[in-house]
Amino acid sequence: MGVSSVAEADTTAPRHSDAKRHPKGDETIRVFGHRGAPGHRPEHTLASYELAARMGADYIEPDLVPTRDGVLVARHENEISGTTDVAERPEFADRRTTKVIDGERVTGWFTEDFTLAELKTLRATERLPELRQHNTVFDGRFEIPTFQEIIDLERELSRELGRRIGIAPEIKHPSYFDSVGLGMEPDVVRALDRNGLNHPHAKVAVQSFEVGNLRWLDRRLRVDLVQLVWSSGAPRDFVESGDPREYADMVTPAGLREMSEYADWVAPVTTMILPRDENGRLTEPTSLVTHAHEAGLRVVTYTVRAENTFLPAEFRSSEVDGAHGDVFGFLRELFAAGVDAVFADQPDLALLAREEWKTHSE
Protein backbone atom coordinates (compact mmCIF):
# COMPACT_ATOMS: atom_id res chain seq x y z
CA MET A 1 0.00 0.00 0.00
CA GLY A 2 1.43 3.41 -0.98
CA VAL A 3 1.95 6.23 1.46
CA SER A 4 -1.01 8.22 0.12
CA SER A 5 -3.48 5.42 0.74
CA VAL A 6 -2.03 4.76 4.20
CA ALA A 7 -2.52 8.42 5.10
CA GLU A 8 -6.13 8.34 3.97
CA ALA A 9 -6.83 5.26 6.11
CA ASP A 10 -5.23 6.66 9.28
CA THR A 11 -7.73 8.82 11.14
CA THR A 12 -6.30 8.50 14.63
CA ALA A 13 -2.89 10.12 14.10
CA PRO A 14 -2.27 13.68 15.37
CA ARG A 15 -3.24 16.49 13.02
CA HIS A 16 -0.76 18.94 11.58
CA SER A 17 -2.47 21.87 13.30
CA ASP A 18 -1.31 20.45 16.64
CA ALA A 19 2.36 20.80 15.71
CA LYS A 20 4.46 23.76 16.79
CA ARG A 21 5.20 26.22 14.01
CA HIS A 22 8.12 28.59 13.73
CA PRO A 23 7.95 31.33 16.38
CA LYS A 24 5.77 34.20 15.25
CA GLY A 25 7.63 37.46 14.91
CA ASP A 26 10.98 35.79 14.17
CA GLU A 27 12.05 37.65 11.06
CA THR A 28 15.50 36.06 10.65
CA ILE A 29 16.06 34.99 7.06
CA ARG A 30 17.29 31.40 6.98
CA VAL A 31 20.00 30.15 4.65
CA PHE A 32 19.74 26.55 3.48
CA GLY A 33 23.00 25.09 2.17
CA HIS A 34 21.58 23.64 -1.05
CA ARG A 35 23.12 20.16 -1.36
CA GLY A 36 25.72 21.49 1.08
CA ALA A 37 27.97 24.11 -0.47
CA PRO A 38 28.22 22.87 -4.08
CA GLY A 39 29.63 26.17 -5.30
CA HIS A 40 32.78 25.16 -3.39
CA ARG A 41 32.76 21.34 -3.14
CA PRO A 42 31.07 18.55 -5.15
CA GLU A 43 27.43 18.35 -4.10
CA HIS A 44 25.99 15.85 -1.64
CA THR A 45 29.30 14.93 -0.05
CA LEU A 46 30.15 15.15 3.64
CA ALA A 47 32.79 17.72 2.67
CA SER A 48 30.12 19.88 1.04
CA TYR A 49 27.76 19.65 4.02
CA GLU A 50 30.55 20.32 6.51
CA LEU A 51 31.72 23.40 4.63
CA ALA A 52 28.17 24.77 4.48
CA ALA A 53 27.80 24.31 8.23
CA ARG A 54 31.16 25.91 8.98
CA MET A 55 30.23 28.84 6.75
CA GLY A 56 27.20 29.39 8.96
CA ALA A 57 24.31 27.84 7.02
CA ASP A 58 21.21 27.35 9.14
CA TYR A 59 20.32 24.09 7.37
CA ILE A 60 22.12 21.56 5.20
CA GLU A 61 20.05 19.84 2.52
CA PRO A 62 20.51 16.19 1.52
CA ASP A 63 18.42 14.80 -1.33
CA LEU A 64 17.52 11.22 -0.46
CA VAL A 65 17.34 8.16 -2.71
CA PRO A 66 17.49 4.46 -1.72
CA THR A 67 19.97 1.70 -2.43
CA ARG A 68 18.91 -1.79 -3.50
CA ASP A 69 19.16 -2.90 0.10
CA GLY A 70 17.00 -0.02 1.30
CA VAL A 71 19.57 2.37 2.75
CA LEU A 72 18.94 6.10 2.31
CA VAL A 73 21.82 7.88 0.58
CA ALA A 74 22.34 11.42 -0.67
CA ARG A 75 22.21 12.08 -4.42
CA HIS A 76 20.23 14.69 -6.33
CA GLU A 77 18.94 11.95 -8.63
CA ASN A 78 18.91 8.19 -8.47
CA GLU A 79 20.75 8.23 -11.84
CA ILE A 80 24.35 8.78 -10.75
CA SER A 81 26.52 8.96 -13.86
CA GLY A 82 26.67 12.77 -13.63
CA THR A 83 27.88 12.91 -10.03
CA THR A 84 30.05 9.79 -9.60
CA ASP A 85 32.73 7.86 -11.48
CA VAL A 86 30.39 4.89 -12.08
CA ALA A 87 30.72 5.15 -15.88
CA GLU A 88 34.46 4.56 -15.55
CA ARG A 89 34.03 1.40 -13.48
CA PRO A 90 34.11 -1.68 -15.77
CA GLU A 91 32.77 -3.91 -12.98
CA PHE A 92 29.48 -1.99 -13.17
CA ALA A 93 29.19 -1.64 -16.96
CA ASP A 94 26.35 -4.14 -17.09
CA ARG A 95 24.27 -2.05 -14.64
CA ARG A 96 23.69 0.64 -17.26
CA THR A 97 20.02 0.60 -18.20
CA THR A 98 17.03 2.71 -19.21
CA LYS A 99 14.10 3.38 -16.88
CA VAL A 100 11.01 5.55 -16.86
CA ILE A 101 11.24 7.92 -13.90
CA ASP A 102 8.23 10.17 -13.33
CA GLY A 103 7.18 9.74 -16.95
CA GLU A 104 10.64 10.44 -18.45
CA ARG A 105 12.97 7.90 -20.04
CA VAL A 106 16.36 8.04 -18.32
CA THR A 107 19.46 6.03 -19.24
CA GLY A 108 22.34 5.45 -16.89
CA TRP A 109 23.17 3.86 -13.56
CA PHE A 110 20.66 3.97 -10.70
CA THR A 111 21.19 3.81 -6.94
CA GLU A 112 18.39 1.25 -6.52
CA ASP A 113 20.44 -1.24 -8.59
CA PHE A 114 23.40 -1.07 -6.20
CA THR A 115 23.88 -2.23 -2.64
CA LEU A 116 25.28 0.28 -0.18
CA ALA A 117 28.58 -1.61 -0.16
CA GLU A 118 28.82 -1.25 -3.94
CA LEU A 119 27.93 2.44 -3.89
CA LYS A 120 30.60 3.04 -1.26
CA THR A 121 33.26 1.96 -3.77
CA LEU A 122 32.28 4.85 -6.05
CA ARG A 123 33.61 8.38 -5.73
CA ALA A 124 31.83 11.69 -6.22
CA THR A 125 32.54 14.01 -9.15
CA GLU A 126 31.57 17.60 -9.91
CA ARG A 127 28.16 17.80 -11.60
CA LEU A 128 28.86 21.11 -13.40
CA PRO A 129 32.53 20.91 -14.44
CA GLU A 130 32.10 23.42 -17.26
CA LEU A 131 30.93 26.05 -14.76
CA ARG A 132 32.80 24.94 -11.64
CA GLN A 133 36.13 23.74 -12.92
CA HIS A 134 37.67 24.64 -9.55
CA ASN A 135 35.58 21.88 -7.97
CA THR A 136 36.96 19.18 -10.26
CA VAL A 137 40.16 19.10 -8.20
CA PHE A 138 38.07 17.19 -5.63
CA ASP A 139 36.85 14.55 -8.09
CA GLY A 140 37.48 11.06 -6.77
CA ARG A 141 38.05 12.13 -3.16
CA PHE A 142 34.64 11.72 -1.51
CA GLU A 143 32.17 8.87 -0.96
CA ILE A 144 28.41 8.88 -1.35
CA PRO A 145 27.15 9.53 2.20
CA THR A 146 24.23 7.84 3.92
CA PHE A 147 21.49 9.80 5.63
CA GLN A 148 22.71 8.48 8.97
CA GLU A 149 26.24 9.71 8.28
CA ILE A 150 24.84 13.17 7.53
CA ILE A 151 22.87 13.17 10.79
CA ASP A 152 26.03 12.09 12.65
CA LEU A 153 27.98 14.91 10.98
CA GLU A 154 25.31 17.45 11.90
CA ARG A 155 25.41 16.32 15.51
CA GLU A 156 29.20 16.50 15.68
CA LEU A 157 29.37 19.94 14.08
CA SER A 158 26.52 21.30 16.19
CA ARG A 159 28.50 20.38 19.30
CA GLU A 160 31.74 21.79 17.94
CA LEU A 161 30.28 25.03 16.61
CA GLY A 162 27.97 25.61 19.55
CA ARG A 163 24.79 26.02 17.52
CA ARG A 164 22.11 23.74 16.14
CA ILE A 165 22.57 22.98 12.46
CA GLY A 166 19.34 22.04 10.75
CA ILE A 167 18.78 19.22 8.28
CA ALA A 168 16.36 19.58 5.36
CA PRO A 169 16.10 16.21 3.59
CA GLU A 170 14.22 16.03 0.30
CA ILE A 171 12.51 12.77 -0.61
CA LYS A 172 13.18 12.28 -4.33
CA HIS A 173 10.74 10.64 -6.77
CA PRO A 174 8.43 9.25 -4.06
CA SER A 175 5.81 7.79 -6.41
CA TYR A 176 8.43 6.01 -8.49
CA PHE A 177 10.20 4.50 -5.51
CA ASP A 178 6.92 3.47 -3.93
CA SER A 179 6.03 1.68 -7.18
CA VAL A 180 9.21 -0.42 -7.07
CA GLY A 181 8.87 -1.33 -3.40
CA LEU A 182 11.46 1.14 -2.09
CA GLY A 183 9.24 3.83 -0.59
CA MET A 184 11.45 6.01 1.61
CA GLU A 185 8.97 7.71 3.93
CA PRO A 186 8.90 4.99 6.63
CA ASP A 187 12.71 4.95 6.64
CA VAL A 188 12.83 8.73 7.06
CA VAL A 189 10.46 8.47 10.03
CA ARG A 190 12.52 5.67 11.55
CA ALA A 191 15.77 7.60 11.08
CA LEU A 192 14.38 10.71 12.76
CA ASP A 193 12.85 8.64 15.57
CA ARG A 194 16.08 6.70 16.10
CA ASN A 195 18.11 9.90 16.34
CA GLY A 196 15.71 11.76 18.63
CA LEU A 197 14.78 14.25 15.91
CA ASN A 198 11.03 13.67 15.65
CA HIS A 199 9.74 16.47 17.86
CA PRO A 200 8.49 20.04 17.34
CA HIS A 201 11.75 21.64 18.49
CA ALA A 202 13.97 19.59 16.20
CA LYS A 203 15.64 21.66 13.50
CA VAL A 204 14.42 19.42 10.69
CA ALA A 205 12.44 20.29 7.54
CA VAL A 206 11.36 17.40 5.28
CA GLN A 207 10.71 18.33 1.65
CA SER A 208 8.86 16.84 -1.31
CA PHE A 209 7.53 17.87 -4.72
CA GLU A 210 4.60 15.50 -4.15
CA VAL A 211 1.64 15.93 -1.82
CA GLY A 212 0.45 12.49 -0.72
CA ASN A 213 3.69 11.59 1.00
CA LEU A 214 3.79 14.90 2.88
CA ARG A 215 0.23 14.31 4.09
CA TRP A 216 1.30 10.83 5.20
CA LEU A 217 4.35 12.23 6.97
CA ASP A 218 2.24 14.94 8.62
CA ARG A 219 0.54 12.19 10.62
CA ARG A 220 3.82 10.70 11.79
CA LEU A 221 6.33 13.53 12.11
CA ARG A 222 6.41 16.49 14.49
CA VAL A 223 8.93 18.44 12.40
CA ASP A 224 8.50 21.01 9.66
CA LEU A 225 7.25 19.88 6.26
CA VAL A 226 8.13 21.73 3.06
CA GLN A 227 5.97 21.61 -0.07
CA LEU A 228 8.18 22.15 -3.11
CA VAL A 229 6.48 23.64 -6.15
CA TRP A 230 7.61 24.27 -9.71
CA SER A 231 6.69 26.93 -12.26
CA SER A 232 4.93 24.41 -14.51
CA GLY A 233 3.49 20.91 -14.40
CA ALA A 234 2.00 19.04 -11.47
CA PRO A 235 2.98 16.77 -8.58
CA ARG A 236 3.64 13.28 -9.91
CA ASP A 237 1.18 11.70 -7.51
CA PHE A 238 -1.52 14.03 -8.85
CA VAL A 239 -0.69 12.98 -12.41
CA GLU A 240 -0.82 9.28 -11.58
CA SER A 241 -4.08 9.55 -9.61
CA GLY A 242 -5.82 11.64 -12.28
CA ASP A 243 -6.02 14.73 -10.07
CA PRO A 244 -6.22 17.65 -12.57
CA ARG A 245 -4.60 20.21 -10.27
CA GLU A 246 -1.21 21.64 -11.18
CA TYR A 247 1.41 23.50 -9.17
CA ALA A 248 -0.16 26.75 -10.39
CA ASP A 249 -3.38 25.77 -8.60
CA MET A 250 -1.47 25.01 -5.41
CA VAL A 251 -0.04 28.53 -5.12
CA THR A 252 -3.36 30.37 -5.40
CA PRO A 253 -4.69 31.79 -2.11
CA ALA A 254 -7.09 28.84 -1.80
CA GLY A 255 -4.38 26.33 -2.72
CA LEU A 256 -1.98 27.77 -0.16
CA ARG A 257 -4.63 27.61 2.55
CA GLU A 258 -5.12 23.94 1.76
CA MET A 259 -1.35 23.42 1.75
CA SER A 260 -1.12 24.90 5.23
CA GLU A 261 -3.21 21.97 6.52
CA TYR A 262 -0.15 19.72 6.24
CA ALA A 263 2.92 21.89 5.47
CA ASP A 264 4.82 24.63 7.29
CA TRP A 265 6.73 25.96 4.30
CA VAL A 266 6.11 26.42 0.60
CA ALA A 267 9.23 26.29 -1.57
CA PRO A 268 8.83 27.92 -5.00
CA VAL A 269 11.53 28.41 -7.61
CA THR A 270 12.78 32.02 -7.61
CA THR A 271 11.01 32.87 -10.88
CA MET A 272 7.65 32.24 -9.22
CA ILE A 273 8.46 35.16 -6.90
CA LEU A 274 10.57 37.33 -9.21
CA PRO A 275 9.54 36.60 -12.82
CA ARG A 276 11.82 37.37 -15.76
CA ASP A 277 10.92 38.84 -19.13
CA GLU A 278 11.93 37.54 -22.55
CA ASN A 279 15.35 39.18 -22.10
CA GLY A 280 15.96 37.51 -18.75
CA ARG A 281 15.45 40.70 -16.74
CA LEU A 282 13.32 40.89 -13.60
CA THR A 283 9.76 42.14 -13.81
CA GLU A 284 7.39 42.99 -10.96
CA PRO A 285 7.26 40.54 -8.04
CA THR A 286 4.26 38.24 -7.80
CA SER A 287 1.93 38.08 -4.80
CA LEU A 288 2.96 34.51 -3.91
CA VAL A 289 4.90 35.46 -0.77
CA THR A 290 2.08 37.64 0.54
CA HIS A 291 -0.55 34.96 -0.07
CA ALA A 292 1.66 32.28 1.53
CA HIS A 293 2.13 34.38 4.65
CA GLU A 294 -1.60 35.04 4.82
CA ALA A 295 -2.10 31.27 4.77
CA GLY A 296 0.36 30.82 7.66
CA LEU A 297 3.16 29.39 5.51
CA ARG A 298 6.78 30.45 5.44
CA VAL A 299 8.52 30.77 2.08
CA VAL A 300 11.90 29.29 1.16
CA THR A 301 12.93 29.83 -2.45
CA TYR A 302 15.36 27.92 -4.64
CA THR A 303 18.04 28.10 -5.93
CA VAL A 304 20.38 31.08 -5.64
CA ARG A 305 23.65 30.51 -7.49
CA ALA A 306 26.39 33.06 -8.06
CA GLU A 307 27.29 32.09 -11.63
CA ASN A 308 26.12 34.43 -14.40
CA THR A 309 24.18 31.74 -16.23
CA PHE A 310 21.77 31.40 -13.29
CA LEU A 311 21.26 35.11 -12.55
CA PRO A 312 18.78 37.60 -14.02
CA ALA A 313 20.33 39.53 -16.89
CA GLU A 314 20.80 42.78 -14.96
CA PHE A 315 22.92 41.01 -12.35
CA ARG A 316 25.29 39.25 -14.76
CA SER A 317 28.86 40.53 -14.81
CA SER A 318 29.79 39.35 -18.31
CA GLU A 319 28.96 36.87 -21.06
CA VAL A 320 31.06 34.22 -19.31
CA ASP A 321 28.55 31.71 -17.94
CA GLY A 322 30.72 30.44 -15.10
CA ALA A 323 31.91 33.84 -13.88
CA HIS A 324 30.26 35.23 -10.77
CA GLY A 325 27.75 38.03 -11.15
CA ASP A 326 26.08 40.33 -8.66
CA VAL A 327 24.45 37.62 -6.56
CA PHE A 328 24.18 40.10 -3.70
CA GLY A 329 21.92 42.31 -5.80
CA PHE A 330 19.70 39.37 -6.66
CA LEU A 331 19.50 38.30 -3.02
CA ARG A 332 18.49 41.84 -2.03
CA GLU A 333 15.57 41.60 -4.44
CA LEU A 334 14.48 38.27 -2.93
CA PHE A 335 14.79 39.61 0.60
CA ALA A 336 12.77 42.69 -0.38
CA ALA A 337 10.05 40.38 -1.73
CA GLY A 338 9.64 39.02 1.81
CA VAL A 339 11.04 35.49 1.58
CA ASP A 340 11.80 33.75 4.85
CA ALA A 341 14.68 31.67 3.54
CA VAL A 342 16.77 30.87 0.48
CA PHE A 343 18.46 27.75 -0.83
CA ALA A 344 21.96 28.75 -1.91
CA ASP A 345 24.81 26.93 -3.65
CA GLN A 346 27.24 29.41 -2.09
CA PRO A 347 25.81 29.76 1.42
CA ASP A 348 28.66 32.03 2.50
CA LEU A 349 27.53 34.67 0.00
CA ALA A 350 23.88 34.35 1.04
CA LEU A 351 24.89 34.76 4.68
CA LEU A 352 26.90 37.89 3.89
CA ALA A 353 23.95 39.28 1.93
CA ARG A 354 21.71 38.53 4.93
CA GLU A 355 24.00 40.48 7.26
CA GLU A 356 24.08 43.42 4.87
CA TRP A 357 20.28 43.30 4.56
CA LYS A 358 19.86 43.19 8.33
CA THR A 359 22.10 46.24 8.72
CA HIS A 360 20.24 48.03 5.94
CA SER A 361 16.85 47.24 7.52
CA GLU A 362 17.75 48.44 11.03
CSV table of N, CA and C in Angstrom, one decimal, residues 14 60 94 99 112 124 205-206 248 277 291 318 328 354:
chain,number,residue,atom,x,y,z
A,14,PRO,N,-2.1,12.3,15.1
A,14,PRO,CA,-2.3,13.7,15.4
A,14,PRO,C,-2.3,14.5,14.1
A,60,ILE,N,21.5,22.2,6.3
A,60,ILE,CA,22.1,21.6,5.2
A,60,ILE,C,21.1,20.7,4.6
A,94,ASP,N,27.6,-3.5,-16.8
A,94,ASP,CA,26.3,-4.1,-17.1
A,94,ASP,C,25.2,-3.6,-16.3
A,99,LYS,N,15.3,3.5,-17.7
A,99,LYS,CA,14.1,3.4,-16.9
A,99,LYS,C,13.2,4.6,-17.2
A,112,GLU,N,19.2,2.4,-7.0
A,112,GLU,CA,18.4,1.3,-6.5
A,112,GLU,C,18.9,-0.1,-7.1
A,124,ALA,N,32.6,10.6,-5.7
A,124,ALA,CA,31.8,11.7,-6.2
A,124,ALA,C,32.6,12.5,-7.2
A,205,ALA,N,13.5,19.9,8.5
A,205,ALA,CA,12.4,20.3,7.5
A,205,ALA,C,12.5,19.3,6.4
A,206,VAL,N,11.4,18.5,6.3
A,206,VAL,CA,11.4,17.4,5.3
A,206,VAL,C,10.6,17.9,4.1
A,248,ALA,N,0.4,25.4,-10.3
A,248,ALA,CA,-0.2,26.8,-10.4
A,248,ALA,C,-1.4,26.9,-9.5
A,277,ASP,N,11.5,38.6,-17.8
A,277,ASP,CA,10.9,38.8,-19.1
A,277,ASP,C,11.7,38.1,-20.2
A,291,HIS,N,0.5,35.9,-0.2
A,291,HIS,CA,-0.5,35.0,-0.1
A,291,HIS,C,-0.1,33.8,0.8
A,318,SER,N,29.2,39.5,-17.0
A,318,SER,CA,29.8,39.4,-18.3
A,318,SER,C,29.0,38.3,-19.1
A,328,PHE,N,24.7,39.3,-4.8
A,328,PHE,CA,24.2,40.1,-3.7
A,328,PHE,C,23.0,41.0,-4.1
A,354,ARG,N,22.7,38.4,3.8
A,354,ARG,CA,21.7,38.5,4.9
A,354,ARG,C,22.2,39.5,6.0
